[in-house]
CSV table of C-alpha atoms in Angstrom, one decimal:
chain,number,residue,atom,x,y,z
M,1,UNK,CA,-15.4,-1.5,-57.1
M,2,UNK,CA,-18.7,-0.6,-55.4
M,3,UNK,CA,-19.0,0.9,-51.9
M,4,UNK,CA,-20.7,-0.8,-49.0
M,5,UNK,CA,-20.3,-4.0,-47.2
M,6,UNK,CA,-20.6,-6.3,-50.2
M,7,UNK,CA,-17.5,-8.5,-50.7
M,8,UNK,CA,-15.5,-7.3,-53.8
M,9,UNK,CA,-15.6,-9.5,-56.8
M,10,UNK,CA,-12.4,-10.6,-58.5
M,11,UNK,CA,-11.9,-9.0,-62.0
M,12,UNK,CA,-11.1,-11.2,-64.9
M,13,UNK,CA,-8.0,-11.1,-67.0
M,14,UNK,CA,-7.6,-8.0,-69.3
M,15,UNK,CA,-7.7,-9.2,-72.9
M,16,UNK,CA,-5.0,-8.0,-75.3
M,17,UNK,CA,-5.9,-4.9,-77.1
M,18,UNK,CA,-6.2,-5.1,-80.9
M,19,UNK,CA,-2.8,-5.0,-82.6
M,20,UNK,CA,-0.7,-5.4,-79.4
M,21,UNK,CA,-1.0,-9.2,-79.2
M,22,UNK,CA,-1.3,-11.4,-82.2
M,23,UNK,CA,-4.5,-13.4,-82.2
M,24,UNK,CA,-2.5,-16.4,-83.4
M,25,UNK,CA,0.1,-16.1,-80.6
M,26,UNK,CA,-0.4,-18.5,-77.8
M,27,UNK,CA,1.4,-18.0,-74.4
M,28,UNK,CA,3.3,-20.9,-72.9
M,29,UNK,CA,1.4,-23.0,-70.4
M,30,UNK,CA,1.1,-21.2,-67.0
M,31,UNK,CA,1.6,-17.7,-68.4
M,32,UNK,CA,-1.0,-14.9,-68.5
M,33,UNK,CA,-0.7,-11.3,-69.7
M,34,UNK,CA,-2.0,-8.1,-67.9
M,35,UNK,CA,-2.0,-4.4,-68.5
M,36,UNK,CA,-0.3,-1.9,-66.1
M,37,UNK,CA,-2.2,1.3,-65.2
M,38,UNK,CA,-0.1,3.1,-67.9
M,39,UNK,CA,-1.3,0.6,-70.5
M,40,UNK,CA,2.0,-1.4,-70.8
M,41,UNK,CA,1.6,-5.2,-71.1
M,42,UNK,CA,3.5,-7.5,-68.7
M,43,UNK,CA,3.4,-11.3,-68.3
M,44,UNK,CA,2.9,-13.4,-65.1
M,45,UNK,CA,3.7,-17.1,-64.6
M,46,UNK,CA,0.8,-18.2,-62.3
M,47,UNK,CA,2.8,-21.2,-61.1
M,48,UNK,CA,5.9,-19.4,-59.9
M,49,UNK,CA,4.7,-15.8,-59.7
M,50,UNK,CA,7.6,-14.9,-62.0
M,51,UNK,CA,6.9,-11.7,-64.0
M,52,UNK,CA,8.5,-10.0,-67.0
M,53,UNK,CA,7.9,-7.1,-69.4
M,54,UNK,CA,9.1,-9.4,-72.2
M,55,UNK,CA,6.7,-11.8,-73.9
M,56,UNK,CA,7.7,-15.4,-72.9
M,57,UNK,CA,8.7,-17.7,-75.7
M,58,UNK,CA,6.5,-20.7,-76.5
M,59,UNK,CA,9.6,-22.7,-77.1
M,60,UNK,CA,11.0,-24.2,-73.8
M,61,UNK,CA,14.4,-22.9,-72.9
M,62,UNK,CA,14.4,-20.1,-75.5
M,63,UNK,CA,13.7,-16.6,-74.2
M,64,UNK,CA,11.7,-14.2,-76.3
M,65,UNK,CA,14.4,-11.5,-76.0
M,66,UNK,CA,17.8,-11.4,-74.3
M,67,UNK,CA,18.2,-10.9,-70.6
M,68,UNK,CA,15.4,-8.8,-69.0
M,69,UNK,CA,15.5,-8.7,-65.2
M,70,UNK,CA,12.9,-11.0,-63.8
M,71,UNK,CA,11.5,-11.0,-60.3
M,72,UNK,CA,8.8,-12.7,-58.3
M,73,UNK,CA,6.7,-9.5,-58.4
M,74,UNK,CA,4.9,-7.8,-61.3
M,75,UNK,CA,6.6,-4.7,-62.7
M,76,UNK,CA,6.4,-1.5,-60.8
M,77,UNK,CA,5.3,1.8,-62.3
M,78,UNK,CA,6.5,5.0,-60.6
M,79,UNK,CA,7.5,3.0,-57.6
M,80,UNK,CA,4.1,1.4,-57.1
M,81,UNK,CA,3.0,-2.0,-58.1
M,82,UNK,CA,0.3,-2.4,-60.7
M,83,UNK,CA,-1.8,-4.6,-58.5
M,84,UNK,CA,-3.3,-4.6,-55.1
M,85,UNK,CA,-5.2,-1.4,-54.7
M,86,UNK,CA,-7.9,-1.1,-52.1
M,87,UNK,CA,-11.5,-0.4,-53.2
M,88,UNK,CA,-12.0,2.6,-50.9
M,89,UNK,CA,-9.8,4.4,-48.4
M,90,UNK,CA,-11.0,4.5,-44.7
M,91,UNK,CA,-12.8,7.7,-43.9
M,92,UNK,CA,-10.7,8.4,-40.9
M,93,UNK,CA,-7.3,8.0,-42.7
M,94,UNK,CA,-5.2,11.1,-43.4
M,95,UNK,CA,-5.4,11.6,-47.2
M,96,UNK,CA,-4.3,14.1,-49.7
M,97,UNK,CA,-5.1,14.3,-53.4
M,98,UNK,CA,-2.5,15.2,-56.0
M,99,UNK,CA,-3.0,16.1,-59.6
M,100,UNK,CA,-0.2,15.3,-62.1
M,101,UNK,CA,1.5,18.3,-63.6
M,102,UNK,CA,2.9,19.0,-67.0
M,103,UNK,CA,6.6,18.6,-67.9
M,104,UNK,CA,8.5,17.8,-64.8
M,105,UNK,CA,11.4,19.9,-66.0
M,106,UNK,CA,9.2,23.0,-65.6
M,107,UNK,CA,8.8,22.5,-61.8
M,108,UNK,CA,11.0,25.5,-61.0
M,109,UNK,CA,9.7,27.8,-63.7
M,110,UNK,CA,7.8,31.0,-63.1
M,111,UNK,CA,4.6,29.5,-64.4
M,112,UNK,CA,3.6,26.2,-62.9
M,113,UNK,CA,2.8,23.4,-65.3
M,114,UNK,CA,-0.8,23.1,-66.5
M,115,UNK,CA,-2.7,20.7,-64.3
M,116,UNK,CA,-4.9,18.0,-65.7
M,117,UNK,CA,-8.6,18.2,-65.2
M,118,UNK,CA,-8.9,14.8,-63.4
M,119,UNK,CA,-7.2,13.7,-60.2
M,120,UNK,CA,-4.8,10.8,-60.7
M,121,UNK,CA,-3.6,9.8,-57.3
M,122,UNK,CA,-4.7,9.9,-53.7
M,123,UNK,CA,-2.4,9.6,-50.7
M,124,UNK,CA,-3.7,7.8,-47.6
M,125,UNK,CA,-1.5,7.7,-44.5
M,126,UNK,CA,1.5,8.4,-46.6
M,127,UNK,CA,0.8,5.6,-49.2
M,128,UNK,CA,-0.1,6.7,-52.7
M,129,UNK,CA,-2.9,5.0,-54.5
M,130,UNK,CA,-4.6,5.6,-57.9
M,131,UNK,CA,-7.6,7.8,-57.5
M,132,UNK,CA,-10.8,5.7,-57.3
M,133,UNK,CA,-12.6,7.9,-59.9
M,134,UNK,CA,-9.9,7.7,-62.5
M,135,UNK,CA,-7.8,4.6,-61.9
M,136,UNK,CA,-7.4,2.1,-64.7
M,137,UNK,CA,-8.4,-1.5,-64.0
M,138,UNK,CA,-5.8,-3.3,-62.0
M,139,UNK,CA,-5.2,-7.0,-62.0
M,140,UNK,CA,-4.8,-9.0,-58.8
M,141,UNK,CA,-1.5,-10.7,-58.1
M,142,UNK,CA,-3.5,-14.0,-57.7
M,143,UNK,CA,-6.8,-13.5,-59.6
M,144,UNK,CA,-8.0,-17.0,-58.8
M,145,UNK,CA,-7.4,-16.8,-55.1
M,146,UNK,CA,-8.5,-14.7,-52.1
M,147,UNK,CA,-4.8,-14.0,-51.4
M,148,UNK,CA,-3.5,-11.9,-48.5
M,149,UNK,CA,-1.2,-10.1,-50.9
M,150,UNK,CA,-4.1,-8.6,-52.8
M,151,UNK,CA,-6.5,-7.3,-50.1
M,152,UNK,CA,-4.6,-5.6,-47.3
M,153,UNK,CA,-3.0,-2.5,-48.7
M,154,UNK,CA,-5.2,0.1,-47.0
M,155,UNK,CA,-5.4,0.8,-43.3
M,156,UNK,CA,-8.6,0.0,-41.4
M,157,UNK,CA,-10.4,2.0,-38.7
M,158,UNK,CA,-9.6,0.6,-35.3
M,159,UNK,CA,-12.9,-0.5,-33.6
M,160,UNK,CA,-11.2,0.1,-30.2
M,161,UNK,CA,-10.4,3.7,-30.8
M,162,UNK,CA,-10.2,6.6,-33.3
M,163,UNK,CA,-7.0,5.5,-35.0
M,164,UNK,CA,-6.4,3.1,-37.8
M,165,UNK,CA,-4.8,-0.4,-38.0
M,166,UNK,CA,-2.5,-1.3,-40.9
M,167,UNK,CA,-3.6,-4.1,-43.1
M,168,UNK,CA,-0.4,-6.0,-42.3
M,169,UNK,CA,-1.2,-5.7,-38.6
M,170,UNK,CA,-4.6,-7.4,-39.2
M,171,UNK,CA,-2.8,-10.3,-40.9
M,172,UNK,CA,-0.3,-10.5,-38.1
M,173,UNK,CA,-3.0,-10.6,-35.4
M,174,UNK,CA,-4.7,-13.4,-37.3
M,175,UNK,CA,-1.4,-15.4,-37.4
M,176,UNK,CA,-0.8,-14.9,-33.6
M,177,UNK,CA,-4.4,-15.8,-32.9
M,178,UNK,CA,-3.9,-19.0,-34.9
M,179,UNK,CA,-0.8,-19.8,-32.8
M,180,UNK,CA,-2.9,-19.2,-29.6
M,181,UNK,CA,-5.6,-21.5,-30.9
M,182,UNK,CA,-3.0,-24.2,-31.5
M,183,UNK,CA,-1.7,-23.7,-27.9
M,184,UNK,CA,-5.2,-24.1,-26.5
M,185,UNK,CA,-5.8,-27.2,-28.6
M,186,UNK,CA,-2.6,-28.6,-27.0
M,187,UNK,CA,-3.9,-27.8,-23.5
M,188,UNK,CA,-7.2,-29.5,-24.4
M,189,UNK,CA,-5.4,-32.7,-25.3
M,190,UNK,CA,-3.4,-32.4,-22.1
M,191,UNK,CA,-6.7,-32.3,-20.1
M,192,UNK,CA,-7.8,-35.4,-22.1
M,193,UNK,CA,-4.6,-37.2,-21.1
M,194,UNK,CA,-5.2,-36.3,-17.4
M,195,UNK,CA,-8.7,-37.8,-17.6
M,196,UNK,CA,-7.3,-41.0,-19.3
M,197,UNK,CA,-4.6,-41.4,-16.6
M,198,UNK,CA,-7.1,-40.9,-13.8
M,199,UNK,CA,-9.5,-43.3,-15.4
M,200,UNK,CA,-6.8,-45.9,-15.8
M,201,UNK,CA,-5.8,-45.5,-12.2
M,202,UNK,CA,-9.4,-46.0,-11.0
M,203,UNK,CA,-9.9,-49.0,-13.2
M,204,UNK,CA,-6.7,-50.6,-11.9
M,205,UNK,CA,-7.8,-50.0,-8.3
M,206,UNK,CA,-11.3,-51.3,-8.9
M,207,UNK,CA,-9.9,-54.5,-10.5
M,208,UNK,CA,-8.2,-55.3,-7.1
M,209,UNK,CA,-11.5,-55.0,-5.2
M,210,UNK,CA,-12.5,-58.2,-3.3
M,211,UNK,CA,-16.2,-57.8,-3.7
M,212,UNK,CA,-17.9,-61.1,-4.9
M,213,UNK,CA,-14.6,-62.8,-4.8
M,214,UNK,CA,-16.2,-66.0,-3.3
M,215,UNK,CA,-18.5,-66.6,-6.2
M,216,UNK,CA,-17.9,-70.2,-7.4
M,217,UNK,CA,-18.3,-72.3,-10.5
M,218,UNK,CA,-18.4,-71.1,-14.1
M,219,UNK,CA,-20.1,-67.8,-12.9
M,220,UNK,CA,-17.2,-67.3,-10.5
M,221,UNK,CA,-14.8,-67.7,-13.4
M,222,UNK,CA,-16.7,-65.2,-15.5
M,223,UNK,CA,-16.7,-62.7,-12.6
M,224,UNK,CA,-13.0,-63.1,-12.1
M,225,UNK,CA,-12.5,-62.4,-15.8
M,226,UNK,CA,-14.6,-59.2,-15.5
M,227,UNK,CA,-12.2,-57.9,-12.8
M,228,UNK,CA,-9.2,-58.9,-14.9
M,229,UNK,CA,-10.6,-57.1,-17.9
M,230,UNK,CA,-10.7,-53.9,-15.8
M,231,UNK,CA,-6.9,-54.2,-15.3
M,232,UNK,CA,-6.4,-54.9,-19.0
M,233,UNK,CA,-8.6,-51.9,-19.9
M,234,UNK,CA,-6.6,-49.7,-17.5
M,235,UNK,CA,-3.4,-50.7,-19.3
M,236,UNK,CA,-5.0,-49.8,-22.6
M,237,UNK,CA,-6.0,-46.3,-21.4
M,238,UNK,CA,-2.5,-45.7,-20.0
M,239,UNK,CA,-1.0,-46.6,-23.4
M,240,UNK,CA,-3.6,-44.3,-25.0
M,241,UNK,CA,-2.7,-41.4,-22.8
M,242,UNK,CA,1.1,-41.9,-23.4
M,243,UNK,CA,0.5,-41.9,-27.2
M,244,UNK,CA,-1.7,-38.8,-26.9
M,245,UNK,CA,1.2,-37.1,-25.2
M,246,UNK,CA,4.0,-38.1,-27.6
M,247,UNK,CA,2.0,-38.1,-30.9
M,248,UNK,CA,-0.5,-35.3,-30.5
M,249,UNK,CA,0.1,-32.9,-27.5
M,250,UNK,CA,3.9,-32.5,-27.8
M,251,UNK,CA,3.9,-31.9,-31.6
M,252,UNK,CA,1.2,-29.3,-31.2
M,253,UNK,CA,3.2,-27.5,-28.4
M,254,UNK,CA,6.6,-27.7,-30.2
M,255,UNK,CA,5.5,-26.8,-33.7
M,256,UNK,CA,7.1,-23.4,-34.5
M,257,UNK,CA,8.0,-22.6,-30.9
M,258,UNK,CA,9.6,-19.3,-32.1
M,259,UNK,CA,6.6,-18.4,-34.2
M,260,UNK,CA,5.7,-15.4,-32.1
M,261,UNK,CA,9.3,-14.1,-32.1
M,262,UNK,CA,9.5,-14.5,-35.8
M,263,UNK,CA,6.2,-12.7,-36.3
M,264,UNK,CA,7.5,-9.8,-34.2
M,265,UNK,CA,10.6,-9.5,-36.4
M,266,UNK,CA,8.5,-9.5,-39.5
M,267,UNK,CA,6.2,-6.8,-37.9
M,268,UNK,CA,9.2,-4.6,-37.0
M,269,UNK,CA,10.6,-4.9,-40.5
M,270,UNK,CA,7.4,-3.9,-42.2
M,271,UNK,CA,6.8,-1.2,-39.6
M,272,UNK,CA,10.3,0.2,-40.2
M,273,UNK,CA,9.7,0.3,-44.0
M,274,UNK,CA,6.4,2.1,-43.3
M,275,UNK,CA,8.2,4.7,-41.1
M,276,UNK,CA,10.8,5.2,-43.8
M,277,UNK,CA,7.9,5.8,-46.3
M,278,UNK,CA,6.3,8.3,-43.9
M,279,UNK,CA,9.6,10.1,-43.6
M,280,UNK,CA,10.0,10.3,-47.4
M,281,UNK,CA,6.5,11.5,-47.7
M,282,UNK,CA,7.1,14.3,-45.2
M,283,UNK,CA,10.2,15.3,-47.2
M,284,UNK,CA,8.1,15.5,-50.3
M,285,UNK,CA,5.5,17.7,-48.7
M,286,UNK,CA,8.3,20.0,-47.3
M,287,UNK,CA,9.9,20.2,-50.7
M,288,UNK,CA,6.6,20.9,-52.4
M,289,UNK,CA,5.9,23.7,-49.9
M,290,UNK,CA,9.4,25.1,-50.5
M,291,UNK,CA,8.8,25.0,-54.3
M,292,UNK,CA,5.5,26.8,-53.9
M,293,UNK,CA,7.1,29.6,-51.9
M,294,UNK,CA,10.0,29.9,-54.4
M,295,UNK,CA,7.5,30.1,-57.3
M,296,UNK,CA,5.5,32.7,-55.5
M,297,UNK,CA,8.6,34.8,-54.8
M,298,UNK,CA,9.6,34.5,-58.5
M,299,UNK,CA,6.2,35.6,-59.6
M,300,UNK,CA,6.2,38.6,-57.3
M,301,UNK,CA,9.6,39.7,-58.6
M,302,UNK,CA,8.5,39.2,-62.2
M,303,UNK,CA,5.5,41.5,-61.5
M,304,UNK,CA,7.9,44.1,-60.0
M,305,UNK,CA,10.0,44.0,-63.1
M,306,UNK,CA,6.9,44.8,-65.2
M,307,UNK,CA,6.3,47.9,-63.1
M,308,UNK,CA,9.8,49.2,-62.9
M,309,UNK,CA,12.8,48.0,-64.9
M,310,UNK,CA,16.1,48.1,-63.1
M,311,UNK,CA,19.3,46.1,-62.9
M,312,UNK,CA,18.7,45.2,-59.3
M,313,UNK,CA,15.2,43.8,-60.1
M,314,UNK,CA,16.7,41.7,-63.0
M,315,UNK,CA,19.3,40.3,-60.7
M,316,UNK,CA,16.7,39.5,-58.1
M,317,UNK,CA,14.7,37.6,-60.7
M,318,UNK,CA,17.7,35.6,-61.8
M,319,UNK,CA,18.4,34.7,-58.2
M,320,UNK,CA,14.7,33.8,-57.6
M,321,UNK,CA,14.6,31.7,-60.7
M,322,UNK,CA,17.7,29.8,-59.6
M,323,UNK,CA,16.2,29.1,-56.2
M,324,UNK,CA,12.9,28.1,-57.8
M,325,UNK,CA,14.7,25.7,-60.2
M,326,UNK,CA,16.7,24.2,-57.2
M,327,UNK,CA,13.5,23.8,-55.3
M,328,UNK,CA,12.0,21.9,-58.3
M,329,UNK,CA,15.0,19.7,-58.4
M,330,UNK,CA,14.8,19.0,-54.7
M,331,UNK,CA,11.1,18.1,-55.1
M,332,UNK,CA,11.9,15.7,-57.9
M,333,UNK,CA,14.6,14.1,-55.9
M,334,UNK,CA,12.3,13.7,-52.8
M,335,UNK,CA,9.6,12.2,-55.0
M,336,UNK,CA,12.1,9.7,-56.5
M,337,UNK,CA,13.2,8.7,-53.0
M,338,UNK,CA,9.6,8.4,-51.8
M,339,UNK,CA,8.8,6.1,-54.8
M,340,UNK,CA,11.8,4.0,-54.1
M,341,UNK,CA,10.7,3.6,-50.4
M,342,UNK,CA,7.2,2.8,-51.4
M,343,UNK,CA,8.3,0.2,-53.9
M,344,UNK,CA,10.5,-1.4,-51.3
M,345,UNK,CA,7.7,-1.5,-48.8
M,346,UNK,CA,5.4,-2.9,-51.4
M,347,UNK,CA,7.7,-5.7,-52.4
M,348,UNK,CA,8.3,-6.7,-48.8
M,349,UNK,CA,4.6,-6.6,-48.1
M,350,UNK,CA,3.9,-9.0,-51.0
M,351,UNK,CA,6.8,-11.3,-50.0
M,352,UNK,CA,5.8,-11.3,-46.3
M,353,UNK,CA,2.0,-11.8,-46.8
M,354,UNK,CA,2.7,-14.7,-49.2
M,355,UNK,CA,5.0,-16.2,-46.5
M,356,UNK,CA,2.2,-15.7,-43.9
M,357,UNK,CA,-0.2,-17.6,-46.2
M,358,UNK,CA,2.3,-20.5,-46.5
M,359,UNK,CA,2.8,-20.6,-42.7
M,360,UNK,CA,-0.9,-20.6,-42.1
M,361,UNK,CA,-1.5,-23.5,-44.5
M,362,UNK,CA,1.4,-25.3,-42.8
M,363,UNK,CA,-0.1,-24.8,-39.4
M,364,UNK,CA,-3.6,-25.8,-40.3
M,365,UNK,CA,-2.4,-28.9,-42.2
M,366,UNK,CA,-0.2,-29.9,-39.2
M,367,UNK,CA,-3.1,-29.6,-36.8
M,368,UNK,CA,-5.4,-31.5,-39.1
M,369,UNK,CA,-2.9,-34.4,-39.3
M,370,UNK,CA,-2.5,-34.6,-35.6
M,371,UNK,CA,-6.2,-34.5,-34.9
M,372,UNK,CA,-6.5,-37.4,-37.4
M,373,UNK,CA,-3.9,-39.2,-35.4
M,374,UNK,CA,-6.0,-38.5,-32.3
M,375,UNK,CA,-9.1,-40.1,-33.9
M,376,UNK,CA,-7.0,-43.0,-35.1
M,377,UNK,CA,-5.7,-43.6,-31.5
M,378,UNK,CA,-9.3,-43.4,-30.3
M,379,UNK,CA,-10.3,-46.1,-32.8
M,380,UNK,CA,-7.4,-48.3,-31.7
M,381,UNK,CA,-8.2,-47.8,-28.0
M,382,UNK,CA,-11.8,-48.8,-28.6
M,383,UNK,CA,-10.7,-51.9,-30.5
M,384,UNK,CA,-8.3,-52.8,-27.6
M,385,UNK,CA,-11.0,-52.2,-25.1
M,386,UNK,CA,-13.3,-54.5,-27.0
M,387,UNK,CA,-10.6,-57.2,-26.9
M,388,UNK,CA,-10.5,-57.0,-23.1
M,389,UNK,CA,-14.1,-57.9,-22.8
M,390,UNK,CA,-14.2,-60.7,-25.4
M,391,UNK,CA,-12.9,-63.3,-22.8
M,392,UNK,CA,-15.6,-62.2,-20.5
M,393,UNK,CA,-18.2,-62.8,-23.2
M,394,UNK,CA,-16.8,-66.2,-23.9
M,395,UNK,CA,-17.0,-67.2,-20.2
M,396,UNK,CA,-20.5,-65.8,-19.8
M,397,UNK,CA,-21.7,-68.0,-22.7
M,398,UNK,CA,-20.2,-71.0,-20.8
M,399,UNK,CA,-22.0,-70.4,-17.6
M,400,UNK,CA,-24.0,-73.6,-16.8
M,401,UNK,CA,-25.9,-73.6,-13.4
M,402,UNK,CA,-26.5,-77.4,-13.7
M,403,UNK,CA,-22.8,-78.2,-14.3
M,404,UNK,CA,-21.9,-75.8,-11.5
M,405,UNK,CA,-24.3,-77.7,-9.2
M,406,UNK,CA,-22.9,-81.0,-10.1
M,407,UNK,CA,-19.3,-79.9,-9.4
M,408,UNK,CA,-20.3,-78.3,-6.1
M,409,UNK,CA,-22.3,-81.4,-5.0
M,410,UNK,CA,-19.4,-83.8,-5.8
M,411,UNK,CA,-17.1,-81.7,-3.7
M,412,UNK,CA,-19.3,-80.9,-0.8
M,413,UNK,CA,-21.8,-83.8,-0.6
M,414,UNK,CA,-22.4,-85.3,2.9
M,415,UNK,CA,-24.2,-88.5,1.9
M,416,UNK,CA,-26.8,-89.8,-0.5
M,417,UNK,CA,-28.7,-92.2,1.9
M,418,UNK,CA,-32.1,-90.7,2.6
M,419,UNK,CA,-33.9,-91.1,6.0
M,420,UNK,CA,-36.8,-93.7,6.5
M,421,UNK,CA,-39.7,-94.2,9.0
M,422,UNK,CA,-38.8,-95.5,12.4
M,423,UNK,CA,-40.0,-99.0,13.3
M,424,UNK,CA,-41.7,-100.1,16.6
């Protein structure tokens, strides 16, 4: 991976090396093969995330070999999963570099194992990663997706201070922000409901107004229908506001009411595992320091033996060798416990981040569906509003001033005999 701000590109699948996979062998549908950092091949079902060291059988229902343990995670190597390594550690993170030693059985000997010329691992905030300069290519858990479980292993510098923020904390903040956005959307719909209710109230009040109530004839009928349509429209908007409340606002408010509480539980669980990992790492460093001191003491006593041979010096050397061996055993035990803690943290991180992905998809889809319901209600309201003015349009087309005049004259006429000139 390259440094800088450019987004990392997803690597392709590692092809089988010559001789390890037969060119004529075809994996069952949905299965892919990958290499671990140590060069061991494992298989991933991309549909179920099931993984196994054993090659899956191409015949349905017939395993390739009896009974290997399968899990939803790829195999772990030395307590660390073979996928999900960050491109570069944050500059402010506490890190230490370790070189692998020779035979682990020689940890307590008077001469430390010969160190390799290249650094193999780097520890960042108590988490061990392959060294960027020497790490083998790692496959992503979900090579075809920008999945949370692949890109949030390292800590990130906190823009608000000098510390760091864990990758999982960033994911948690995003989830809580999404929940807040959902709440604000619900509040927005509530304001829309208030506007609809106030509008309906004003329409109903206006429909009772007596202005122009004395208009007569076909125009008077049309005017009366205009006022009635306001009352009908007010009823439409009241129904619209009621549906907005029951079908949009309330579901948005009630969806995952305990989401924040559940996220806190999740956060506490991951944080506890991270604390356990830090404690195990501190124990490793303490044991490593003790081993160094025991080896130094053994080396000093060995040099004394070369200068002066005595029974006392030989006894001291035997005692120092026993202590050095014990210190080596303690270090190996602490490293094993550390790897177990890191493996547990890793597995919980993968499981939890995938669950966060699922919850986020569920939340977005739920909001999308209810906003679609909102637009559908709007369309229905517009249609009902249109229906309230159709009678008005019909009466307006029937307005006939001549007919109105005839009816009025017939009702109010005072006589049709016109006056004539007076005679002398």
